[in-house]
Coordinates of C-alpha atoms and ligand atoms in Angstrom, one line a residue:
M27 CA -14.2 -22.2 9.7
T28 CA -13.1 -21.1 6.3
R29 CA -10.1 -18.8 6.2
S30 CA -8.0 -17.1 3.6
K31 CA -4.5 -18.5 3.3
I32 CA -1.8 -16.4 1.8
V33 CA 0.0 -18.1 -1.1
G34 CA 3.2 -16.3 -2.2
F35 CA 4.3 -12.7 -2.5
E36 CA 5.5 -10.8 -5.6
R37 CA 6.3 -7.3 -6.6
E38 CA 7.2 -5.3 -9.7
L39 CA 9.1 -2.0 -9.7
P40 CA 9.9 0.2 -12.7
E41 CA 13.6 -0.2 -13.7
F42 CA 14.4 3.5 -13.5
T43 CA 15.3 5.1 -10.2
A44 CA 15.8 8.7 -9.2
D45 CA 17.9 9.4 -6.1
N46 CA 17.7 12.5 -3.9
F47 CA 20.5 14.1 -5.7
D48 CA 18.6 13.7 -9.0
L49 CA 15.6 15.4 -7.4
S50 CA 17.6 18.2 -6.1
K51 CA 18.2 19.2 -9.7
I52 CA 14.4 19.5 -10.3
V53 CA 13.3 21.2 -7.0
D54 CA 14.9 23.1 -4.2
T55 CA 15.7 20.2 -1.9
S56 CA 18.7 18.2 -0.6
D57 CA 19.6 14.6 0.2
E58 CA 20.2 15.7 3.8
W59 CA 16.6 17.1 4.1
I60 CA 14.9 14.1 2.5
T61 CA 16.9 11.4 4.3
S62 CA 16.7 13.0 7.7
R63 CA 12.9 13.8 7.4
T64 CA 11.7 10.7 5.7
G65 CA 14.4 8.0 5.4
I66 CA 14.1 7.9 1.6
S67 CA 17.2 7.8 -0.6
R68 CA 15.7 6.8 -3.9
R69 CA 12.5 5.8 -5.6
H70 CA 11.5 3.9 -8.7
I71 CA 9.7 6.0 -11.3
S72 CA 7.9 4.7 -14.3
T73 CA 9.3 5.8 -17.7
E74 CA 6.9 3.5 -19.7
Q75 CA 4.7 1.4 -17.6
N76 CA 1.2 2.3 -16.3
T77 CA -0.3 0.8 -13.1
S78 CA -1.8 -2.2 -14.9
D79 CA 1.6 -3.1 -16.4
L80 CA 3.2 -3.3 -13.0
C81 CA 0.2 -5.2 -11.6
I82 CA 0.2 -7.7 -14.5
A83 CA 3.9 -8.4 -14.1
A84 CA 3.5 -9.1 -10.4
A85 CA 0.3 -11.2 -10.9
E86 CA 1.9 -13.3 -13.7
R87 CA 4.8 -14.3 -11.5
L88 CA 2.5 -15.0 -8.5
L89 CA 0.4 -17.4 -10.6
K90 CA 3.4 -19.1 -12.2
K91 CA 5.2 -19.7 -8.9
A92 CA 2.0 -21.1 -7.3
G93 CA 1.2 -23.2 -10.4
W94 CA -2.4 -21.9 -10.5
E95 CA -4.1 -22.4 -13.9
P96 CA -5.7 -19.1 -15.1
E97 CA -9.2 -20.5 -15.1
T98 CA -9.0 -21.4 -11.4
V99 CA -8.9 -17.8 -10.3
D100 CA -12.3 -16.5 -9.1
L101 CA -11.6 -12.9 -8.1
V102 CA -9.1 -10.1 -8.8
I103 CA -8.9 -6.9 -6.7
V104 CA -6.5 -4.1 -7.2
G105 CA -6.1 -1.5 -4.5
T106 CA -5.1 1.7 -6.4
V107 CA -5.7 5.4 -6.6
T108 CA -3.8 5.6 -9.9
P109 CA -5.7 3.3 -12.2
D110 CA -4.9 3.4 -16.0
Y111 CA -8.6 4.2 -16.6
Q112 CA -11.7 4.9 -14.6
T113 CA -13.1 2.1 -16.6
P114 CA -12.1 -0.6 -17.4
S115 CA -10.7 -1.2 -13.9
T116 CA -7.1 -2.1 -13.5
A117 CA -8.3 -5.5 -12.2
C118 CA -10.1 -6.1 -15.5
L119 CA -6.9 -5.2 -17.4
V120 CA -5.1 -7.8 -15.3
Q121 CA -7.8 -10.4 -16.0
A122 CA -7.6 -9.8 -19.8
A123 CA -3.8 -9.9 -19.9
L124 CA -3.6 -13.2 -17.9
N125 CA -6.7 -14.9 -19.3
L126 CA -8.4 -15.1 -15.9
E127 CA -11.6 -15.8 -17.6
N128 CA -13.7 -17.1 -14.6
A129 CA -12.8 -14.2 -12.3
F130 CA -14.8 -11.2 -11.4
C131 CA -12.7 -8.1 -11.0
F132 CA -12.7 -4.6 -9.5
D133 CA -10.5 -1.8 -8.2
L134 CA -10.7 -0.6 -4.7
S135 CA -9.9 3.0 -3.7
A136 CA -8.5 3.4 -0.2
A137 CA -5.1 5.1 -1.0
C138 CA -2.3 3.8 1.2
S139 CA -4.6 1.4 3.0
G140 CA -5.8 0.1 -0.4
F141 CA -4.0 -3.2 -0.3
I142 CA -5.2 -4.1 3.2
Y143 CA -8.8 -3.0 2.4
S144 CA -8.5 -5.2 -0.8
L145 CA -7.3 -8.2 1.3
S146 CA -10.2 -7.6 3.7
A147 CA -12.7 -7.6 0.8
A148 CA -11.3 -10.7 -0.8
D149 CA -11.3 -12.5 2.6
K150 CA -15.0 -11.7 2.9
F151 CA -15.8 -13.2 -0.5
I152 CA -13.8 -16.3 0.5
K153 CA -15.5 -16.6 3.8
A154 CA -18.9 -16.2 2.1
G155 CA -18.1 -19.3 0.1
G156 CA -18.3 -18.1 -3.5
V157 CA -14.6 -17.6 -4.0
K158 CA -11.9 -20.2 -3.6
R159 CA -8.9 -18.4 -5.2
A160 CA -8.2 -14.7 -5.4
V161 CA -5.4 -12.4 -6.7
V162 CA -5.0 -9.4 -4.5
L163 CA -2.8 -6.5 -5.7
G164 CA -1.8 -3.0 -4.6
G165 CA -0.2 -0.9 -7.3
E166 CA 0.4 2.7 -8.2
T167 CA 2.1 5.0 -10.7
L168 CA 1.9 8.0 -8.3
S169 CA 4.4 9.8 -10.6
K170 CA 1.5 10.7 -12.9
I171 CA -0.5 12.5 -10.1
T172 CA 2.6 14.1 -8.5
D173 CA 3.2 17.9 -8.9
W174 CA 6.9 17.8 -9.9
S175 CA 7.3 21.5 -9.0
D176 CA 6.2 20.9 -5.3
R177 CA 9.2 19.9 -3.2
S178 CA 7.0 19.1 -0.2
T179 CA 5.4 16.1 -2.0
C180 CA 7.4 15.1 -5.1
V181 CA 10.4 13.8 -3.1
L182 CA 8.1 11.4 -1.1
F183 CA 6.5 9.1 -3.6
G184 CA 7.5 6.2 -5.9
D185 CA 5.9 3.8 -8.4
G186 CA 5.4 0.1 -8.0
A187 CA 3.0 -2.8 -7.4
G188 CA 2.9 -6.0 -5.3
G189 CA 0.4 -8.6 -4.4
V190 CA -0.5 -12.0 -3.0
L191 CA -2.7 -15.0 -3.8
L192 CA -5.4 -15.9 -1.4
E193 CA -6.9 -19.4 -1.2
A194 CA -9.7 -20.8 0.9
T195 CA -8.5 -23.1 3.6
E196 CA -9.9 -24.8 6.7
E197 CA -6.5 -24.5 8.4
E198 CA -6.1 -22.0 11.3
C199 CA -3.8 -19.6 9.3
G200 CA -3.8 -16.7 6.8
I201 CA -5.9 -13.7 7.8
L202 CA -6.7 -14.1 11.4
F203 CA -8.1 -10.7 12.4
E204 CA -8.6 -7.2 11.2
D205 CA -9.3 -3.7 12.4
I206 CA -10.4 -1.3 9.6
H207 CA -11.5 2.4 9.7
S208 CA -12.1 5.6 7.7
D209 CA -12.5 9.2 8.7
G210 CA -13.9 11.1 5.7
K211 CA -14.2 14.4 7.7
K212 CA -10.4 14.6 7.6
G213 CA -10.1 13.7 3.9
E214 CA -8.9 17.2 2.9
A215 CA -5.6 16.5 4.7
L216 CA -4.5 14.3 1.7
T217 CA -6.1 14.7 -1.7
A218 CA -5.3 13.9 -5.4
G219 CA -6.9 13.4 -8.8
Y220 CA -9.8 15.8 -8.6
R221 CA -11.7 15.7 -11.9
E222 CA -13.3 18.9 -13.0
N223 CA -16.9 18.8 -14.4
R224 CA -16.7 20.2 -17.9
N225 CA -20.3 19.7 -19.1
P226 CA -21.7 22.6 -21.0
Y227 CA -24.2 23.4 -18.2
F228 CA -21.9 23.3 -15.3
K229 CA -21.8 26.5 -13.3
G230 CA -19.4 25.7 -10.5
E231 CA -16.0 27.2 -10.1
P232 CA -12.9 25.3 -11.3
H233 CA -11.7 23.3 -8.3
G234 CA -8.0 22.3 -8.9
G235 CA -6.6 19.5 -6.9
K236 CA -5.4 17.3 -9.8
F237 CA -2.1 16.5 -8.1
I238 CA -1.3 15.1 -4.7
E239 CA -1.7 17.8 -2.0
M240 CA -0.9 16.8 1.6
N241 CA -0.8 18.4 5.0
G242 CA 2.2 16.3 6.0
R243 CA 2.1 17.3 9.7
E244 CA -1.6 16.5 10.1
V245 CA -1.2 13.1 8.4
F246 CA 1.9 12.4 10.5
T247 CA -0.1 13.1 13.7
F248 CA -3.0 11.0 12.5
A249 CA -0.8 8.0 11.6
T250 CA 1.2 8.1 14.8
R251 CA -2.0 8.3 16.9
K252 CA -4.4 5.9 15.1
V253 CA -2.0 3.1 13.9
P254 CA -0.7 2.2 17.4
E255 CA -4.3 2.2 18.7
S256 CA -5.3 -0.1 15.9
I257 CA -2.4 -2.5 16.4
K258 CA -3.0 -2.6 20.2
H259 CA -6.6 -3.4 19.5
V260 CA -5.7 -6.3 17.2
L261 CA -3.2 -7.7 19.7
E262 CA -5.5 -7.4 22.7
T263 CA -8.6 -8.8 20.9
T264 CA -6.7 -11.8 19.7
N265 CA -4.9 -12.3 22.9
T266 CA -1.6 -12.1 21.1
S267 CA 1.6 -10.9 22.9
P268 CA 3.8 -8.5 21.0
D269 CA 6.6 -11.1 21.6
D270 CA 4.7 -13.5 19.3
I271 CA 4.8 -11.1 16.4
K272 CA 7.8 -11.7 14.2
Y273 CA 7.4 -8.5 12.1
V274 CA 5.2 -5.4 11.9
V275 CA 4.9 -4.2 8.3
L276 CA 3.6 -0.7 8.1
H277 CA 2.7 1.4 5.1
Q278 CA 6.1 2.8 4.1
A279 CA 5.5 6.6 4.4
N280 CA 8.3 7.7 6.7
T281 CA 10.8 6.0 8.9
R282 CA 10.1 8.5 11.6
I283 CA 6.5 7.3 11.7
N284 CA 7.8 3.7 12.2
E285 CA 10.0 4.8 15.1
V286 CA 7.2 6.7 16.9
I287 CA 4.8 3.7 16.5
A288 CA 7.4 1.2 17.7
R289 CA 8.0 3.4 20.7
K290 CA 4.3 3.8 21.5
L291 CA 3.8 0.0 21.3
K292 CA 7.0 -0.7 23.3
M293 CA 8.1 -3.1 20.5
P294 CA 11.7 -3.3 19.3
H295 CA 12.3 -1.1 16.3
E296 CA 14.0 -4.1 14.5
K297 CA 10.6 -5.8 14.2
F298 CA 9.4 -3.0 12.0
Y299 CA 10.5 -3.9 8.5
S300 CA 11.4 -1.0 6.2
N301 CA 12.4 -0.7 2.6
I302 CA 11.4 2.9 2.2
E303 CA 15.0 3.9 1.7
R304 CA 14.9 2.4 -1.8
T305 CA 11.2 2.6 -2.8
G306 CA 9.8 5.9 -1.3
N307 CA 6.1 5.9 -0.5
T308 CA 4.2 3.7 -3.1
S309 CA 0.8 4.1 -1.5
G310 CA -1.3 1.0 -2.2
G311 CA 1.8 -0.8 -3.4
S312 CA 3.9 -0.3 -0.3
V313 CA 2.8 -3.2 2.0
P314 CA 2.8 -5.9 -0.7
I315 CA 6.1 -4.7 -2.1
A316 CA 7.6 -4.8 1.5
L317 CA 6.2 -8.4 2.0
A318 CA 7.7 -9.5 -1.3
D319 CA 11.1 -8.0 -0.4
M320 CA 11.0 -9.7 3.0
E321 CA 10.3 -13.0 1.3
S322 CA 13.1 -12.6 -1.1
E323 CA 15.4 -11.7 1.8
G324 CA 14.5 -15.0 3.5
L325 CA 12.8 -13.2 6.4
L326 CA 9.4 -15.0 6.2
E327 CA 8.8 -18.6 7.4
K328 CA 5.7 -20.7 7.7
G329 CA 3.9 -20.1 11.0
D330 CA 5.2 -16.6 11.4
K331 CA 2.7 -14.1 12.8
I332 CA 2.9 -10.7 11.2
I333 CA 1.0 -7.5 11.7
I334 CA 0.4 -5.4 8.5
S335 CA -1.0 -1.9 8.7
G336 CA -1.8 0.8 6.2
F337 CA -2.8 4.4 6.7
G338 CA -3.4 7.5 4.5
G339 CA -5.8 9.2 2.1
G340 CA -9.5 9.1 3.0
L341 CA -8.4 9.2 5.7
T342 CA -8.3 5.5 6.1
W343 CA -6.4 3.0 8.2
A344 CA -6.4 -0.7 8.5
T345 CA -4.5 -3.4 10.5
M346 CA -4.4 -7.2 10.0
L347 CA -2.9 -10.0 11.9
I348 CA -1.8 -12.7 9.5
E349 CA -0.2 -16.1 10.0
L350 CA 1.9 -17.5 7.2
Ligands
UT7_412 O1 1.2 7.9 2.3 C1 0.2 8.6 3.0 C2 0.5 8.9 4.3 N1 1.5 10.0 4.4 C3 2.2 10.2 5.4 O2 2.2 9.5 6.4 C4 3.1 11.4 5.5 C5 3.2 12.0 6.9 N2 4.0 13.2 6.9 C6 5.3 13.2 6.9 O3 5.9 12.1 6.7 C7 6.0 14.5 7.1 O4 5.1 15.5 7.5 C8 6.7 15.0 5.8 C9 7.9 14.2 5.4 C10 5.7 15.0 4.6 C11 7.2 16.5 6.0 O5 8.1 16.5 7.1 P1 7.9 17.7 8.2 O6 9.0 17.5 9.2 O7 6.5 17.6 8.7 O8 8.2 19.0 7.4 P2 7.2 20.2 7.1 O9 6.2 19.9 6.1 O10 6.8 20.8 8.4 O11 8.3 21.2 6.5 C12 9.4 21.8 7.3 C13 10.2 22.7 6.4 C14 9.3 23.8 5.7 O12 10.1 25.0 5.7 P3 9.9 26.1 6.7 O13 8.5 26.5 6.5 O14 10.1 25.5 8.1 O15 10.9 27.2 6.3 C15 9.2 23.3 4.3 O16 9.0 24.3 3.3 O17 10.8 22.0 5.3 C16 10.5 22.6 4.1 N3 10.5 21.5 3.0 C17 11.5 21.1 2.4 N4 12.8 21.5 2.4 C18 13.7 20.9 1.6 C19 9.4 20.8 2.7 N5 9.7 19.9 1.7 C20 11.1 20.1 1.5 C21 12.0 19.5 0.7 N6 13.3 19.9 0.7 N7 11.7 18.5 -0.1

């Protein structure tokens, strides 16, 4: 059976960082509130780069490290809700910058689950046989859709991108199983980027909603209910004991969410990798950035079984069991 093997992890973060003290000069907040409620101390914020720049830098390093020639890439997917343009897609901008002339390319919108949805889509193309090599990225410049006067959201988010290469294999490794869901009826709990219709015939009222708006408590309750259910489903269906899982890499939204999920799964908290302290919530970027950080910290080894899980806007949530 053809599977999708994961070849390398990379990430790119803007150079500039703002810590909680910096933000307390912009809005009425404190380091104490932000760290105790979220676990975040600082976040990277773009001063020049757009989403495509971050994605291109990560993809370029991935290809170089793996020694893949540009023309051997068949597919590029970018999970993002902050593309540079609506068209061309961020994935097409990556293609152009890196001369991936034989690839077909598209962006995928699933907010904080965007990278795992993108992995899932790429895995299906590989299993269907038409694609042998794919570049899968998750990247955001959330700072451009953040309301910098709203303390309840602007302290949470950061910019950054990460990604992996996927390659068709007949080995029993890579993406082993997934559980993937949406609940559009709860979408109003987390919205961003509404685009007003300004045609000369339009009679509707202005809508608002350009910037991120979130009912934090509702999203917290959703995440701590649905994610453990999803992880349990993946473990049970694949007959995998929690002891066989080396790490659980959740979307980095809040350390308190990690703690509740670890408790519900009765898994040691140390298995839940976290880098949110230094990155904030980077939405579609968070899981691949965490994986790249883990690799550079020497935490990942061939044969490791890892759970990755994203949750957020849509609402969407998605869990994967992967073997390195
Ligand atoms: O990435 C997509 C997925 N997103 C998530 O998973 C986020 C899930 N939600 C959360 O992580 C948490 O709900 C938040 C971190 C967003 C908020 O924490 P909370 O404990 O739910 O706080 P809250 O929104 O209930 O606000 C509590 C209080 C309020 O004041 P009052 O009404 O109690 O007087 C807020 O006005 O904290 C106030 N507050 C702040 N105070 C200082 C809200 N933001 C701030 C702030 N600094 N930055």
